[in-house]
Structures are given as C-alpha cells and as structure tokens.
CSV table of C-alpha atoms in Angstrom, one decimal:
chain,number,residue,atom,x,y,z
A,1,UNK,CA,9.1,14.8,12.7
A,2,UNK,CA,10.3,11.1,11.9
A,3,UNK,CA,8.2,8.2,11.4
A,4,UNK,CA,10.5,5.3,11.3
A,5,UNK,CA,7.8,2.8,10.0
A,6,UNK,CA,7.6,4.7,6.7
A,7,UNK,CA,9.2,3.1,3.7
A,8,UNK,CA,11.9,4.6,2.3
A,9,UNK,CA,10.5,5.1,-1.1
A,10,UNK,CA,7.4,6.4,1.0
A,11,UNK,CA,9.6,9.5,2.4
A,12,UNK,CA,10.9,10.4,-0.9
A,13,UNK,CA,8.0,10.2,-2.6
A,14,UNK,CA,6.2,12.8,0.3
A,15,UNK,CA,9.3,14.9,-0.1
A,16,UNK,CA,8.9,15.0,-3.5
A,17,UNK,CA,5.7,16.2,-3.5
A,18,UNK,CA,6.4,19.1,-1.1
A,19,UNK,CA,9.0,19.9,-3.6
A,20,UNK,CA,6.6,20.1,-6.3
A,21,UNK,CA,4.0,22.0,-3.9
A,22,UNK,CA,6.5,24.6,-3.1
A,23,UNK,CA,7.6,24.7,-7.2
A,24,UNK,CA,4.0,26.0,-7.7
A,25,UNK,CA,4.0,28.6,-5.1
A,26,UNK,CA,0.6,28.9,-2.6
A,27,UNK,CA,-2.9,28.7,-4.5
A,28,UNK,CA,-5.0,31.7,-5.8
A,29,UNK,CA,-7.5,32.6,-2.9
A,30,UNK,CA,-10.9,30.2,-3.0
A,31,UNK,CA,-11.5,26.7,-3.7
A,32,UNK,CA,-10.9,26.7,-7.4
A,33,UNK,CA,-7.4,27.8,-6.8
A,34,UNK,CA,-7.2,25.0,-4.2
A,35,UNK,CA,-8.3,22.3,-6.9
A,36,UNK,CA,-6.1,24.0,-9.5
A,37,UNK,CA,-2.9,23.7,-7.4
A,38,UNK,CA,-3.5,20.0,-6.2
A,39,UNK,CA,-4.4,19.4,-10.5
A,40,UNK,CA,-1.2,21.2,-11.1
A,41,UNK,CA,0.9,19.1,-7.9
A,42,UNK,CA,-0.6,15.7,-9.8
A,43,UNK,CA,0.7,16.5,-13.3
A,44,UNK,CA,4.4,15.0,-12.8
A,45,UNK,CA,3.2,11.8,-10.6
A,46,UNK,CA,0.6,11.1,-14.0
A,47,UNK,CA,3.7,11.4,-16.0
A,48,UNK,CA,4.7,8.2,-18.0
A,49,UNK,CA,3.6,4.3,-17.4
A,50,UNK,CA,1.2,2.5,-20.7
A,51,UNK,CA,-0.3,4.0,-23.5
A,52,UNK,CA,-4.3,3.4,-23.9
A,53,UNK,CA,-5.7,1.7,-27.0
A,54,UNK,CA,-8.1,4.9,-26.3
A,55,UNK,CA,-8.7,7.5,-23.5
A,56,UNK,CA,-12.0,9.0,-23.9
A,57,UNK,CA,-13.2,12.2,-22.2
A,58,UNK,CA,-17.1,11.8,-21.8
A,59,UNK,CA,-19.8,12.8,-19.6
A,60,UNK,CA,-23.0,10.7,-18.1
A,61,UNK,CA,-26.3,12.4,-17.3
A,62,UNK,CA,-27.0,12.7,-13.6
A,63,UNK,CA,-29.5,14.4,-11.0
A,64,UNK,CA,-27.6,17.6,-10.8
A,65,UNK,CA,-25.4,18.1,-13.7
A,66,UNK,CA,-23.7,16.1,-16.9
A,67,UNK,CA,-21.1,14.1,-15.2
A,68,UNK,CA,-17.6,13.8,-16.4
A,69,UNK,CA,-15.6,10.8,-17.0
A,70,UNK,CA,-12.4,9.6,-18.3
A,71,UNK,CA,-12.4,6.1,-20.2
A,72,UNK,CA,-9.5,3.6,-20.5
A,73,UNK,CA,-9.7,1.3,-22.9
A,74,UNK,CA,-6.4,-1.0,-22.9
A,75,UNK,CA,-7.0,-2.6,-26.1
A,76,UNK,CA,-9.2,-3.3,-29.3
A,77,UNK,CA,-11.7,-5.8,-29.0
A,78,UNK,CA,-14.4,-7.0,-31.3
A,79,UNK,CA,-16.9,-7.8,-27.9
A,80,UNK,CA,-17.8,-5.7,-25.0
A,81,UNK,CA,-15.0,-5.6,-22.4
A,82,UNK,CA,-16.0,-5.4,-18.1
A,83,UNK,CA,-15.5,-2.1,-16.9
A,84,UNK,CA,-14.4,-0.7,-13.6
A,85,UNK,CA,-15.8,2.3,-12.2
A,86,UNK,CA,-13.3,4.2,-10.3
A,87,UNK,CA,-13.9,7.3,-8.1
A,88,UNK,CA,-11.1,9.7,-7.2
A,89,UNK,CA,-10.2,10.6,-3.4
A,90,UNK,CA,-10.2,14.5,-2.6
A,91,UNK,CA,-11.5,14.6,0.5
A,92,UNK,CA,-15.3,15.3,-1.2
A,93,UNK,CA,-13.8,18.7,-2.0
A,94,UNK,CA,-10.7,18.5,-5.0
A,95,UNK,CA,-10.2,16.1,-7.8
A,96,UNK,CA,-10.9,14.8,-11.2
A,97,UNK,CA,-11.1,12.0,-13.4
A,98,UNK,CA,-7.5,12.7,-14.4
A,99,UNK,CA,-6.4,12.7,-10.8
A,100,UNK,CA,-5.0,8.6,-11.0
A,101,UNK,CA,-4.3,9.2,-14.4
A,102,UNK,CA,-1.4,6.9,-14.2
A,103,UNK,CA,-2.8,5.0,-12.0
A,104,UNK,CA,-5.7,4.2,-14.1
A,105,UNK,CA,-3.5,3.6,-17.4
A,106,UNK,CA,-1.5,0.7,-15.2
A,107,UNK,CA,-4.7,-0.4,-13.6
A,108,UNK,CA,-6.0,-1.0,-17.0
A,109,UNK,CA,-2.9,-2.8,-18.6
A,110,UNK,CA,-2.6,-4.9,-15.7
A,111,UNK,CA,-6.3,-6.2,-15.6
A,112,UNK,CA,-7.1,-6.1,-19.5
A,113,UNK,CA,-10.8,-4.7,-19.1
A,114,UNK,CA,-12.0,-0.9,-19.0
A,115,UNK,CA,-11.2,1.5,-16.0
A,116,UNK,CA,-14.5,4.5,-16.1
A,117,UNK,CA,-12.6,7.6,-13.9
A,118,UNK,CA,-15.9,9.2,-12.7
A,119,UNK,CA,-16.4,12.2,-11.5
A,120,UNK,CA,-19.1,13.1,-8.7
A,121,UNK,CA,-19.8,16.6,-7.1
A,122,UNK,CA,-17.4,18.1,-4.6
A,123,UNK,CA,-17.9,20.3,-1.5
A,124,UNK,CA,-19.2,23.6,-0.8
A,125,UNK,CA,-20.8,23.5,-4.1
A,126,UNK,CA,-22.9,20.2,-2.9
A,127,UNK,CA,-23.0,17.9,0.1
A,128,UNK,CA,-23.9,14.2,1.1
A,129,UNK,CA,-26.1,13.0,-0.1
A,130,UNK,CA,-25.5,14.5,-3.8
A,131,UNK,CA,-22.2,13.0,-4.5
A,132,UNK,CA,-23.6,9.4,-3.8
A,133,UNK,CA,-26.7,10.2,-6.0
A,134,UNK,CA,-24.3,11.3,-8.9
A,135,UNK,CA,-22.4,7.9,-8.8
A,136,UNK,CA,-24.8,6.0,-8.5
A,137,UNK,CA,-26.4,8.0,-11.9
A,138,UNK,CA,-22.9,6.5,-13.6
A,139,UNK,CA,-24.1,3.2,-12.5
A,140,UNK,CA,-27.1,2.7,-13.9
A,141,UNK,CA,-25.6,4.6,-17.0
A,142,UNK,CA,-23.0,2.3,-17.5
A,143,UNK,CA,-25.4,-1.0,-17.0
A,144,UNK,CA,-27.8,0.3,-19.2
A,145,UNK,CA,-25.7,2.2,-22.4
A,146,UNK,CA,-22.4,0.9,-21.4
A,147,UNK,CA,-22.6,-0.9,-24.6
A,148,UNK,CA,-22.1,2.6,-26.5
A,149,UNK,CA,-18.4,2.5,-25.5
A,150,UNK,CA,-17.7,-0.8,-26.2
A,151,UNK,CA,-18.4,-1.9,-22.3
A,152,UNK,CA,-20.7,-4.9,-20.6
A,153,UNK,CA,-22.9,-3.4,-19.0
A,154,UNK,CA,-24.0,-6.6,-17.1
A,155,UNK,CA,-19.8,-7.1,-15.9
A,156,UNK,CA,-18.9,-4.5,-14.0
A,157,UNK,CA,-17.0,-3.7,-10.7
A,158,UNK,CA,-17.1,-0.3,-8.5
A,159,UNK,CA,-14.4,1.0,-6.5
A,160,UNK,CA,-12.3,4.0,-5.6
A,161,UNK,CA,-9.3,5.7,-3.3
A,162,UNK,CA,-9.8,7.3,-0.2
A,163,UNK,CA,-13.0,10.1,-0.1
A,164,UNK,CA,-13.8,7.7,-3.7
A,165,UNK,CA,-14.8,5.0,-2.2
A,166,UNK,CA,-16.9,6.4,0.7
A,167,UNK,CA,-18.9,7.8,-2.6
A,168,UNK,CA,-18.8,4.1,-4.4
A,169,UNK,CA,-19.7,2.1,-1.9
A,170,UNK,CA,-22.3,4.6,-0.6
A,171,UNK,CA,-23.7,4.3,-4.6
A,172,UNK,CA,-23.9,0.1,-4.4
A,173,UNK,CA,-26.0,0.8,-1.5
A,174,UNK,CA,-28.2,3.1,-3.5
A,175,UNK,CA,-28.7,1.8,-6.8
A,176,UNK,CA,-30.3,-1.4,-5.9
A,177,UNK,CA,-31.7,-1.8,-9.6
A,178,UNK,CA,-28.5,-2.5,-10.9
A,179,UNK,CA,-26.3,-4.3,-8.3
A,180,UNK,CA,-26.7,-7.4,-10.3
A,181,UNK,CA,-24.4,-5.6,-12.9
A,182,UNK,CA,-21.4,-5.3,-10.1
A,183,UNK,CA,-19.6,-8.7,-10.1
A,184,UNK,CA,-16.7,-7.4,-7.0
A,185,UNK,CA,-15.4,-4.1,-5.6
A,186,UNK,CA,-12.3,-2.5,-4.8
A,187,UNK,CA,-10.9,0.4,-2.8
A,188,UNK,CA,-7.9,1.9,-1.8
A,189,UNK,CA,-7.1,3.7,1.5
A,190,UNK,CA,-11.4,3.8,1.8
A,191,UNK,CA,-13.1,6.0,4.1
A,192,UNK,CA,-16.2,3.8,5.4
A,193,UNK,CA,-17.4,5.5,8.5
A,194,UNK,CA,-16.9,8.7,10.9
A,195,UNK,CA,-15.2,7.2,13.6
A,196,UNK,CA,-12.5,9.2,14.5
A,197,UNK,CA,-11.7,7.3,18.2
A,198,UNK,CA,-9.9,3.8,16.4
A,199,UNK,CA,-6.6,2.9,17.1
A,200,UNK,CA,-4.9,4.0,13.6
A,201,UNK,CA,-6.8,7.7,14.7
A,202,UNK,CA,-5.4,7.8,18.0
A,203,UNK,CA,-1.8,6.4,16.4
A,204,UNK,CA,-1.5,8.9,13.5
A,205,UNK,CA,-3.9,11.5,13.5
A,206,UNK,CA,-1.5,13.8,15.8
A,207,UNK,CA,1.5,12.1,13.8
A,208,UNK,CA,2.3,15.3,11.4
A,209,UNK,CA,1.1,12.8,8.3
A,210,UNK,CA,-1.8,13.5,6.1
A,211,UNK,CA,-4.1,13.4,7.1
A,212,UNK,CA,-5.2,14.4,10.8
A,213,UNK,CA,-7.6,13.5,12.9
A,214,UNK,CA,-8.6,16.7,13.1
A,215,UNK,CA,-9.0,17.7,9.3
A,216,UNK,CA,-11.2,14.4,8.7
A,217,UNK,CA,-13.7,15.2,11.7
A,218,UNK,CA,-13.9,18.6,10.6
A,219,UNK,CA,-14.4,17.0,6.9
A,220,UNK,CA,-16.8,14.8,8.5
A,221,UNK,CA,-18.6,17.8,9.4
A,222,UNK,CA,-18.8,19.9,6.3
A,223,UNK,CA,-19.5,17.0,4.2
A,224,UNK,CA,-22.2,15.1,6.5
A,225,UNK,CA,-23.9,18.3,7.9
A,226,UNK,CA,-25.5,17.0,11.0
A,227,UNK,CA,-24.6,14.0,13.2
A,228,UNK,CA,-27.6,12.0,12.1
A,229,UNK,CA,-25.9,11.1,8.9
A,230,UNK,CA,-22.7,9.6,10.5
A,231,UNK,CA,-25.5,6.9,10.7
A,232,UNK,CA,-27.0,6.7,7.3
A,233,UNK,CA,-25.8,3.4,5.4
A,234,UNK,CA,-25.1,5.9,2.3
A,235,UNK,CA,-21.9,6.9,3.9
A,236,UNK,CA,-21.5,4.6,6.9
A,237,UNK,CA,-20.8,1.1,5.0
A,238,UNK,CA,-20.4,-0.3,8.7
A,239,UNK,CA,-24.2,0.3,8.6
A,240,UNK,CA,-25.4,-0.7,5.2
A,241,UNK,CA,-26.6,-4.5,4.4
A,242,UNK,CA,-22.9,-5.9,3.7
A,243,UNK,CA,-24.8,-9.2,2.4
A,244,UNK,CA,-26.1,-7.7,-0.6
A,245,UNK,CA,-22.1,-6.8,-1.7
A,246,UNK,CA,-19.9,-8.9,-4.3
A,247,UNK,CA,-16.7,-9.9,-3.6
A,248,UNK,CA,-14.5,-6.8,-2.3
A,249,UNK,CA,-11.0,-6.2,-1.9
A,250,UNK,CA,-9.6,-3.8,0.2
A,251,UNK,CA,-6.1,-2.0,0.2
A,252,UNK,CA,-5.1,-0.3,3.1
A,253,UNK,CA,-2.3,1.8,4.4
A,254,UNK,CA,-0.1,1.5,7.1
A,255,UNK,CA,0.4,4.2,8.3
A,256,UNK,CA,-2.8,6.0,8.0
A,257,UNK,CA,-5.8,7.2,10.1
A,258,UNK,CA,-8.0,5.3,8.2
A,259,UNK,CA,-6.3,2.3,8.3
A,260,UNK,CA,-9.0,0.6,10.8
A,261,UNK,CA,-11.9,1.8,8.5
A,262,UNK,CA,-11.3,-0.8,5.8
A,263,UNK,CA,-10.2,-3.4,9.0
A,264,UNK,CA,-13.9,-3.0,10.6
A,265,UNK,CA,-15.7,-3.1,6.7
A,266,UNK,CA,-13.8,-6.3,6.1
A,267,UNK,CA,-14.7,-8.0,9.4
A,268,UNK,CA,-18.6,-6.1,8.7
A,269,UNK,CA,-18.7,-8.3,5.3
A,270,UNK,CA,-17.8,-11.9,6.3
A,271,UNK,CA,-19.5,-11.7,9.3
A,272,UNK,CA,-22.1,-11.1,6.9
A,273,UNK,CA,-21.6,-14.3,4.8
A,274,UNK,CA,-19.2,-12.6,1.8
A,275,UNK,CA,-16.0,-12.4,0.8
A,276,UNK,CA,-13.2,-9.7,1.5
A,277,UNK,CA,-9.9,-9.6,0.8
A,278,UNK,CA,-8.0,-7.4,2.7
A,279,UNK,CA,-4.6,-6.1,2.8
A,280,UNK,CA,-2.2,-3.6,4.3
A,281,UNK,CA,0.7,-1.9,2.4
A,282,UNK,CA,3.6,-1.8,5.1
A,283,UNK,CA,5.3,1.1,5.5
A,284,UNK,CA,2.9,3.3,3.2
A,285,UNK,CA,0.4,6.4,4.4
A,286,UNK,CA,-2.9,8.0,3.1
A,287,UNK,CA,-1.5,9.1,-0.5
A,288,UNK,CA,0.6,5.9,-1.5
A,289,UNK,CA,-1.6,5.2,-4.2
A,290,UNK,CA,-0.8,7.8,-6.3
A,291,UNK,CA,2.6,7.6,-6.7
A,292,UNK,CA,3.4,5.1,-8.3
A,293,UNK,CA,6.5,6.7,-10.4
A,294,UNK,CA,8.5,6.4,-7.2
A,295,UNK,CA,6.9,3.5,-4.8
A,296,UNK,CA,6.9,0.2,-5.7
A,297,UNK,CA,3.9,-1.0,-3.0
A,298,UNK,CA,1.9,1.6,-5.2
A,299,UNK,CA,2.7,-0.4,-8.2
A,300,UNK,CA,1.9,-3.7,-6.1
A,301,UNK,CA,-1.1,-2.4,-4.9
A,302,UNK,CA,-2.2,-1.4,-8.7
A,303,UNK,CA,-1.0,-4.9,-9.6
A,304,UNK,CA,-3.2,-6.4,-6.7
A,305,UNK,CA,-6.5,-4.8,-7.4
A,306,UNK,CA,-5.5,-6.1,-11.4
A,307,UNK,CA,-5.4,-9.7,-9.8
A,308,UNK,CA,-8.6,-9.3,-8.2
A,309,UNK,CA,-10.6,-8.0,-11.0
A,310,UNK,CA,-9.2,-10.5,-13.3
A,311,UNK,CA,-10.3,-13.7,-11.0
A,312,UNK,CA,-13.8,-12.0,-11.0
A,313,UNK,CA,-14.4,-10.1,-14.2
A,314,UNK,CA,-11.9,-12.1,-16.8
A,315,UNK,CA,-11.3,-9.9,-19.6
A,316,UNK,CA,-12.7,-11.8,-23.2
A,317,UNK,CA,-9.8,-13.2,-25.3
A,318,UNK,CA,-9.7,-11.8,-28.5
C-alpha cells in the first residue's frame, strides 16, 4: 500500500527494517522468542552515533523484582549531573534498556546530563498496574541514592517512547513523594489514553502501518484487564491531575494512530495552568524514533528533547 505523506527517509528506513526482520527468519515459538527477535531486529539501528564517558548496567530494587537499567553518563564531572529517566516502548510486552541504545547515547551528548534506560515489567508475565509501580520504584530510587552514580537526585526529568511513556507518566502520578525531584518531562510517540475512536485512529489504524487500531485495542485489553481501568489516572493521563506536572514536551508522529493522544494531553495540561510543548514530526509514523541511523527528523527529534532538557535541567559546567 502507499502512503504518500511518509517521508522518504521514513520508507527506507521501514523497508529496511523488514529487510533485517526477514534476515533473522520468524521467532522461536512463545514470547521470549518474540522479544529475542525484536532485540536481535534492534542491533543494526543501535549501531554507531557517540561514545559514553560510561555505560553502566545496573539494577534498582522494586515491588516485584530487581529492576534493570542502563546508565549514560556523557562525561566526567566532579558534581552530580541531572538525570533523565527514560522508559522504552514495546507495547508493555517486548523491550529493554538497550532498546534506544543509540538513541540514548545521542540523547545524552546532545543534552550533557545522564539518560537512566529503565526497565519495568512486561506482559503476560505482569499487568497494569505492576509496570507503573516498578517505575515509579526507579523514581524514588533515583531521588533518594541517585547520588551513588554520580546523579542529582533532586534534578531530574521522566519520560519515554511510545508504551514508555504511558508507564512514566502513569509513575509521576504515583510517586507523589518525589515529584518535587522531576523538574520537566518528555515523550515520544506517548500512548496517554485508550481511545481508539480519534481522528489519527480512524485515519491510520486500517492504513497497513504499525500499528493498527486493532492491535492497540486488543493491547488495551490484555494490558488493562477490565474497562474500569481505561479510567484510572495511572494509565489514562487525560484523567490524572495535569496541574501537579512540570514542564512537558511532547513529540508526536505524523503518521500515527496515536498521534491525537499526545494532542488531547497537551491541550489536558495548559488548560490546567502548565506548560507543554508540543510537536509533530511530518511525514514520520509510530517507530521514527528509533532510527535514527537513516532519518534525520529522528535525529531532530533527539536534538529537540536535548533542547528541552537543557532549558530546564542545565547540565553543571565543569
């Protein structure tokens, strides 16, 4: 099928892709050969971009398990740098810290201050609300011992792509002994509600792109386990307090189904009295942000969120 409002770089980077899927060959039966092929399918995009000062491999404690996380530290410096906590999209089911692992490295460069890749837990092993409970574990980890790797624990920012930043958001909104700590937020391609009737649904989700409107009711579904919880402010941020967020910025695609999502949080949060930032990626669908080898809005996008965290969390000179 042809979308002609995708960006050229946008085709050839989805083409490539399904090149690299078909290299692989289909997954081992189960969900661990599911994650294991989409790790595998990620390992040429993380290819390249900065070098780290240090990556560190870590893990936090948390409600149900020792959470894992992936540090990047751009630079030496002889005080406490901010830190952004990023969560990794998936769809609540796949994923890692090393998913963005690029990403994460040019997100780090860019800004100057510490990107956290957290981990939280994934679907059928657990279900809302878990994965909110384990993220917001890393927060209050990271305001409280931050310190330990060389992070302010009182100059932070949360965000995350896609499935990520449902999680992060649904976190602020639960950890309200630390939300002092957060000074702004940013997400890419966010998933804030379950409404699958918005425009962008009814224009792409029978489009052939990832993905459908289908597939995210039915994730919906799984991950939210009744329809009372398409309600509950831990996942819907349309129905959280928006006035208790910092600044946020908010990067959405084009052509995606969840384009509208990040529209109606942004209109949500200065209706209640904050500020949001948002902007749309022409041209660009659901995955953009991850391949930033071949599309240069990725790399804008990247260099956008960098902007942002630097007019709110300033990295130290030193």
């Amino acid at each position: 099928m042809d979308f002609p409002r995708l960006d050229p770089q946008m085709r050839a980077a989805l083409a490539r892709n399904d090149e690299i899927v078909r290299e692989l060959g289909p997954p081992t039966p189960g969900i661990e050969g599911v994650r294991a092929q989409a790790a595998a399918a990620r390992a040429w995009w993380n290819e390249g971009g900065p070098a780290m000062a240090q990556v560190r491999d870590g893990k936090v404690p948390g409600p149900h398990r020792e959470i894992p996380v992936r540090v990047y530290v751009p630079r030496r410096s002889a005080s406490p740098l901010p830190a952004c906590v990023f969560f990794h999209g998936g769809g609540w089911r796949i994923g890692s810290p090393a998913s963005n692992d690029r990403q994460l490295r040019e997100l780090a460069e860019a800004w100057g201050g510490i990107v956290v890749s957290a981990d939280y837990a994934h679907m059928p092993e657990k279900t809302f609300p878990a994965p909110v409970e384990e993220a917001a574990a890393v927060y209050g980890w990271l305001a409280r011992h931050g310190c330990q790797w060389g992070i302010d624990g009182q100059r932070l920012a949360f965000g995350g792509n896609s499935a990520g930043a449902n999680v992060a958001m649904g976190a602020f909104h639960a950890a309200a002994q630390v939300q002092g700590a957060f000074r702004c937020a940013a997400f890419v391609v966010g998933v804030f509600d379950g409404d699958v009737e918005t425009q962008s649904m009814r224009e792409y989700g029978d489009a052939g792109l990832f993905p459908t409107r289908e597939s995210a009711r039915k994730t919906f579904e799984d991950y939210l386990g009744n329809d009372a919880n398409l309600a509950d402010p831990r996942f819907n941020a349309l129905q959280a307090d928006s006035g208790r967020l910092p600044p946020v910025f908010l990067a959405a695609a084009e052509c995606d189904v969840y384009r509208d999502s990040s529209a109606a949080l942004a209109r949500r949060i200065r209706e209640a009295g904050r500020s949001a930032e948002l902007r749309v990626y022409p041209g660009m669908t659901h995955l953009f942000f991850g391949y930033s080898r071949m599309v240069d809005r990725a790399a804008e996008c990247i260099g956008d969120v960098a902007r942002f965290l630097r007019e709110h969390l300033p990295p130290a000179n030193d």
